[in-house]
Every structure is written in structure tokens, then in C-alpha cells.
Amino acid sequence: MDNLHLCIVGVGSISRRHLRLLNGRHDVRLSVVESFEPSWQRLVGEIGTFPRYASLDEALSLGKPDGVISAPPMKPMRS
């Protein structure tokens, strides 16, 4: 049986937490959608490198993941 391929969209703190937890599993392959270079470099420095896509459309057409986790960083709410 093939490993489950999950694509993580964005590399904010929640996405990085998912990546750290899932990266330790032997039955999961990971890829990432991140177009902002400083965010990508932070991820590489903290966790390592993964197949990277510039957009979700690109990831879906080229990477063909089994599932997608979308947890992009949120901007703070103004009161």
C-alpha cells in the first residue's frame, strides 16, 4: 500500500505543527504550498525541506495529494 500523501497549505505556526507531527510518520508523504520565500526558508530551517508548490492548483495537478490541510496564518483582528 502506498503512503498517504498530504499537502499542507501555508507554513504558519499551525501548519508547522502539523508538519512536525506528520513528518515523523513512516506512512505519510508530505508536500507544501508556500510561495513566500522567507516563510519557506523558516520552515526549511526549523523542520527540513519538502516538495514545494507555488499554488494549490499546482499542487493538485502535479503532486496529486490524497488530502489537503489548509491552515494559513491569520492576520490579527482589529478591535
CSV table of N, CA and C in Angstrom, one decimal:
chain,number,residue,atom,x,y,z
A,1,MET,N,0.8,-1.2,0.0
A,1,MET,CA,0.0,0.0,0.0
A,1,MET,C,0.9,1.2,0.0
A,2,ASP,N,0.5,2.2,-0.8
A,2,ASP,CA,1.3,3.5,-0.9
A,2,ASP,C,1.0,4.3,0.4
A,3,ASN,N,2.0,5.1,0.6
A,3,ASN,CA,1.9,6.1,1.7
A,3,ASN,C,0.8,7.1,1.4
A,4,LEU,N,0.2,7.6,2.4
A,4,LEU,CA,-0.8,8.7,2.3
A,4,LEU,C,0.0,10.0,2.0
A,5,HIS,N,-0.4,10.7,0.9
A,5,HIS,CA,0.2,11.9,0.5
A,5,HIS,C,-0.6,13.1,1.0
A,6,LEU,N,-0.1,13.9,1.9
A,6,LEU,CA,-0.9,15.1,2.4
A,6,LEU,C,-0.1,16.3,2.0
A,7,CYS,N,-0.8,17.3,1.5
A,7,CYS,CA,-0.3,18.6,1.2
A,7,CYS,C,-0.7,19.6,2.2
A,8,ILE,N,0.2,20.3,2.7
A,8,ILE,CA,0.0,21.4,3.7
A,8,ILE,C,0.0,22.7,3.0
A,9,VAL,N,-1.0,23.5,3.2
A,9,VAL,CA,-1.1,24.8,2.5
A,9,VAL,C,-0.7,25.9,3.5
A,10,GLY,N,0.3,26.6,3.2
A,10,GLY,CA,0.8,27.7,4.1
A,10,GLY,C,1.7,27.1,5.2
A,11,VAL,N,2.6,27.9,5.7
A,11,VAL,CA,3.5,27.4,6.8
A,11,VAL,C,3.5,28.3,8.0
A,12,GLY,N,2.3,28.7,8.4
A,12,GLY,CA,2.2,29.4,9.7
A,12,GLY,C,2.4,28.5,10.9
A,13,SER,N,2.2,28.9,12.1
A,13,SER,CA,2.5,28.1,13.2
A,13,SER,C,1.7,26.8,13.3
A,14,ILE,N,0.4,26.8,13.0
A,14,ILE,CA,-0.4,25.6,13.0
A,14,ILE,C,0.1,24.6,11.9
A,15,SER,N,0.4,25.1,10.7
A,15,SER,CA,0.8,24.3,9.7
A,15,SER,C,2.2,23.6,10.0
A,16,ARG,N,3.1,24.4,10.6
A,16,ARG,CA,4.4,23.9,11.0
A,16,ARG,C,4.2,22.8,12.1
A,17,ARG,N,3.2,23.0,13.0
A,17,ARG,CA,3.0,22.0,14.0
A,17,ARG,C,2.5,20.7,13.3
A,18,HIS,N,1.6,20.8,12.3
A,18,HIS,CA,1.1,19.6,11.6
A,18,HIS,C,2.3,18.9,10.9
A,19,LEU,N,3.2,19.7,10.3
A,19,LEU,CA,4.3,19.2,9.6
A,19,LEU,C,5.3,18.5,10.5
A,20,ARG,N,5.5,19.0,11.7
A,20,ARG,CA,6.4,18.4,12.6
A,20,ARG,C,5.8,17.0,13.1
A,21,LEU,N,4.6,17.0,13.4
A,21,LEU,CA,3.9,15.8,13.8
A,21,LEU,C,3.8,14.7,12.8
A,22,LEU,N,3.4,15.1,11.6
A,22,LEU,CA,3.3,14.2,10.5
A,22,LEU,C,4.6,13.7,9.9
A,23,ASN,N,5.6,14.5,10.0
A,23,ASN,CA,6.9,14.2,9.4
A,23,ASN,C,7.5,13.0,10.1
A,24,GLY,N,7.2,12.7,11.3
A,24,GLY,CA,7.7,11.6,12.0
A,24,GLY,C,7.0,10.3,11.6
A,25,ARG,N,6.0,10.3,10.8
A,25,ARG,CA,5.3,9.1,10.5
A,25,ARG,C,5.9,8.5,9.2
A,26,HIS,N,5.9,7.1,9.2
A,26,HIS,CA,6.5,6.4,8.1
A,26,HIS,C,5.5,6.1,7.0
A,27,ASP,N,4.2,6.4,7.3
A,27,ASP,CA,3.1,6.0,6.4
A,27,ASP,C,2.5,7.3,5.7
A,28,VAL,N,3.2,8.4,5.8
A,28,VAL,CA,2.7,9.7,5.3
A,28,VAL,C,3.8,10.4,4.5
A,29,ARG,N,3.5,10.8,3.3
A,29,ARG,CA,4.4,11.7,2.5
A,29,ARG,C,3.8,13.1,2.5
A,30,LEU,N,4.7,14.1,2.6
A,30,LEU,CA,4.2,15.5,2.8
A,30,LEU,C,4.7,16.3,1.6
A,31,SER,N,3.9,17.3,1.3
A,31,SER,CA,4.3,18.4,0.4
A,31,SER,C,3.7,19.7,0.9
A,32,VAL,N,4.2,20.8,0.4
A,32,VAL,CA,3.8,22.1,1.0
A,32,VAL,C,3.5,23.1,-0.1
A,33,VAL,N,2.5,23.9,0.1
A,33,VAL,CA,2.2,25.0,-0.8
A,33,VAL,C,2.7,26.2,-0.1
A,34,GLU,N,3.7,26.9,-0.6
A,34,GLU,CA,4.2,28.2,0.0
A,34,GLU,C,5.0,28.9,-1.0
A,35,SER,N,4.5,30.1,-1.4
A,35,SER,CA,5.1,30.9,-2.4
A,35,SER,C,6.0,32.0,-1.8
A,36,PHE,N,5.9,32.3,-0.5
A,36,PHE,CA,6.6,33.4,0.1
A,36,PHE,C,8.0,32.9,0.6
A,37,GLU,N,9.0,33.3,-0.1
A,37,GLU,CA,10.4,32.7,0.2
A,37,GLU,C,10.8,32.8,1.6
A,38,PRO,N,10.6,33.9,2.4
A,38,PRO,CA,11.1,34.0,3.8
A,38,PRO,C,10.3,32.9,4.6
A,39,SER,N,9.1,32.7,4.4
A,39,SER,CA,8.3,31.7,5.1
A,39,SER,C,8.9,30.3,4.8
A,40,TRP,N,9.2,30.0,3.5
A,40,TRP,CA,9.7,28.8,3.1
A,40,TRP,C,11.1,28.5,3.8
A,41,GLN,N,11.9,29.5,3.8
A,41,GLN,CA,13.2,29.4,4.4
A,41,GLN,C,13.1,29.1,5.9
A,42,ARG,N,12.2,29.8,6.6
A,42,ARG,CA,11.9,29.5,8.0
A,42,ARG,C,11.6,28.0,8.2
A,43,LEU,N,10.7,27.5,7.4
A,43,LEU,CA,10.3,26.1,7.5
A,43,LEU,C,11.4,25.2,7.3
A,44,VAL,N,12.2,25.4,6.3
A,44,VAL,CA,13.4,24.6,6.0
A,44,VAL,C,14.4,24.6,7.2
A,45,GLY,N,14.6,25.8,7.8
A,45,GLY,CA,15.5,25.9,8.9
A,45,GLY,C,14.9,25.2,10.2
A,46,GLU,N,13.6,25.2,10.4
A,46,GLU,CA,13.0,24.6,11.6
A,46,GLU,C,12.8,23.1,11.4
A,47,ILE,N,12.3,22.6,10.2
A,47,ILE,CA,11.8,21.3,10.1
A,47,ILE,C,12.6,20.5,9.0
A,48,GLY,N,12.9,21.1,7.9
A,48,GLY,CA,13.5,20.5,6.8
A,48,GLY,C,12.8,20.8,5.5
A,49,THR,N,13.2,20.2,4.5
A,49,THR,CA,12.6,20.5,3.2
A,49,THR,C,11.6,19.4,2.7
A,50,PHE,N,10.6,19.9,2.0
A,50,PHE,CA,9.6,19.0,1.4
A,50,PHE,C,9.3,19.4,0.0
A,51,PRO,N,8.7,18.6,-0.8
A,51,PRO,CA,8.3,19.0,-2.1
A,51,PRO,C,7.5,20.3,-2.0
A,52,ARG,N,7.8,21.3,-2.8
A,52,ARG,CA,7.1,22.6,-2.6
A,52,ARG,C,6.4,23.0,-3.9
A,53,TYR,N,5.2,23.6,-3.7
A,53,TYR,CA,4.4,24.1,-4.8
A,53,TYR,C,4.1,25.6,-4.6
A,54,ALA,N,4.0,26.3,-5.6
A,54,ALA,CA,3.7,27.8,-5.5
A,54,ALA,C,2.3,28.1,-5.3
A,55,SER,N,1.4,27.1,-5.7
A,55,SER,CA,-0.1,27.3,-5.5
A,55,SER,C,-0.7,26.0,-5.3
A,56,LEU,N,-1.9,26.1,-4.8
A,56,LEU,CA,-2.7,24.9,-4.5
A,56,LEU,C,-3.1,24.2,-5.9
A,57,ASP,N,-3.4,25.0,-6.9
A,57,ASP,CA,-3.7,24.5,-8.2
A,57,ASP,C,-2.5,23.6,-8.7
A,58,GLU,N,-1.3,24.1,-8.6
A,58,GLU,CA,-0.1,23.4,-9.0
A,58,GLU,C,0.1,22.1,-8.2
A,59,ALA,N,-0.1,22.2,-6.9
A,59,ALA,CA,0.0,21.0,-6.0
A,59,ALA,C,-1.0,19.9,-6.4
A,60,LEU,N,-2.3,20.3,-6.7
A,60,LEU,CA,-3.3,19.4,-7.0
A,60,LEU,C,-3.0,18.7,-8.4
A,61,SER,N,-2.6,19.5,-9.3
A,61,SER,CA,-2.4,19.0,-10.7
A,61,SER,C,-1.1,18.2,-10.8
A,62,LEU,N,0.0,18.7,-10.2
A,62,LEU,CA,1.3,18.0,-10.3
A,62,LEU,C,1.6,17.0,-9.2
A,63,GLY,N,1.2,17.3,-8.0
A,63,GLY,CA,1.5,16.5,-6.8
A,63,GLY,C,0.5,15.4,-6.6
A,64,LYS,N,-0.8,15.7,-6.9
A,64,LYS,CA,-1.9,14.8,-6.7
A,64,LYS,C,-1.9,14.2,-5.3
A,65,PRO,N,-2.1,15.1,-4.3
A,65,PRO,CA,-2.2,14.6,-2.9
A,65,PRO,C,-3.5,13.9,-2.7
A,66,ASP,N,-3.4,13.0,-1.7
A,66,ASP,CA,-4.7,12.3,-1.2
A,66,ASP,C,-5.5,13.2,-0.4
A,67,GLY,N,-4.9,14.2,0.3
A,67,GLY,CA,-5.7,15.1,1.1
A,67,GLY,C,-4.9,16.4,1.3
A,68,VAL,N,-5.6,17.5,1.7
A,68,VAL,CA,-5.0,18.8,1.8
A,68,VAL,C,-5.4,19.3,3.2
A,69,ILE,N,-4.4,19.9,3.9
A,69,ILE,CA,-4.6,20.6,5.2
A,69,ILE,C,-4.3,22.0,4.9
A,70,SER,N,-5.3,22.9,5.1
A,70,SER,CA,-5.2,24.3,4.9
A,70,SER,C,-5.3,25.0,6.2
A,71,ALA,N,-4.1,25.6,6.6
A,71,ALA,CA,-4.1,26.3,7.9
A,71,ALA,C,-3.2,27.5,7.7
A,72,PRO,N,-3.5,28.4,6.8
A,72,PRO,CA,-2.6,29.6,6.5
A,72,PRO,C,-2.7,30.5,7.8
A,73,PRO,N,-1.6,31.3,7.9
A,73,PRO,CA,-1.6,32.2,9.1
A,73,PRO,C,-2.7,33.3,8.9
A,74,MET,N,-3.3,33.6,10.0
A,74,MET,CA,-4.4,34.6,10.0
A,74,MET,C,-3.8,36.0,10.4
A,75,LYS,N,-4.3,37.0,9.9
A,75,LYS,CA,-3.9,38.4,10.3
A,75,LYS,C,-4.7,38.7,11.6
A,76,PRO,N,-4.0,39.4,12.5
A,76,PRO,CA,-4.7,39.7,13.7
A,76,PRO,C,-6.0,40.6,13.5
A,77,MET,N,-7.0,40.3,14.3
A,77,MET,CA,-8.2,41.0,14.2
A,77,MET,C,-8.1,42.4,14.8
A,78,ARG,N,-8.6,43.4,14.2
A,78,ARG,CA,-8.6,44.7,14.8
A,78,ARG,C,-9.9,45.0,15.6
A,79,SER,N,-9.7,45.6,16.7
A,79,SER,CA,-10.9,45.9,17.5
A,79,SER,C,-11.4,47.3,17.2
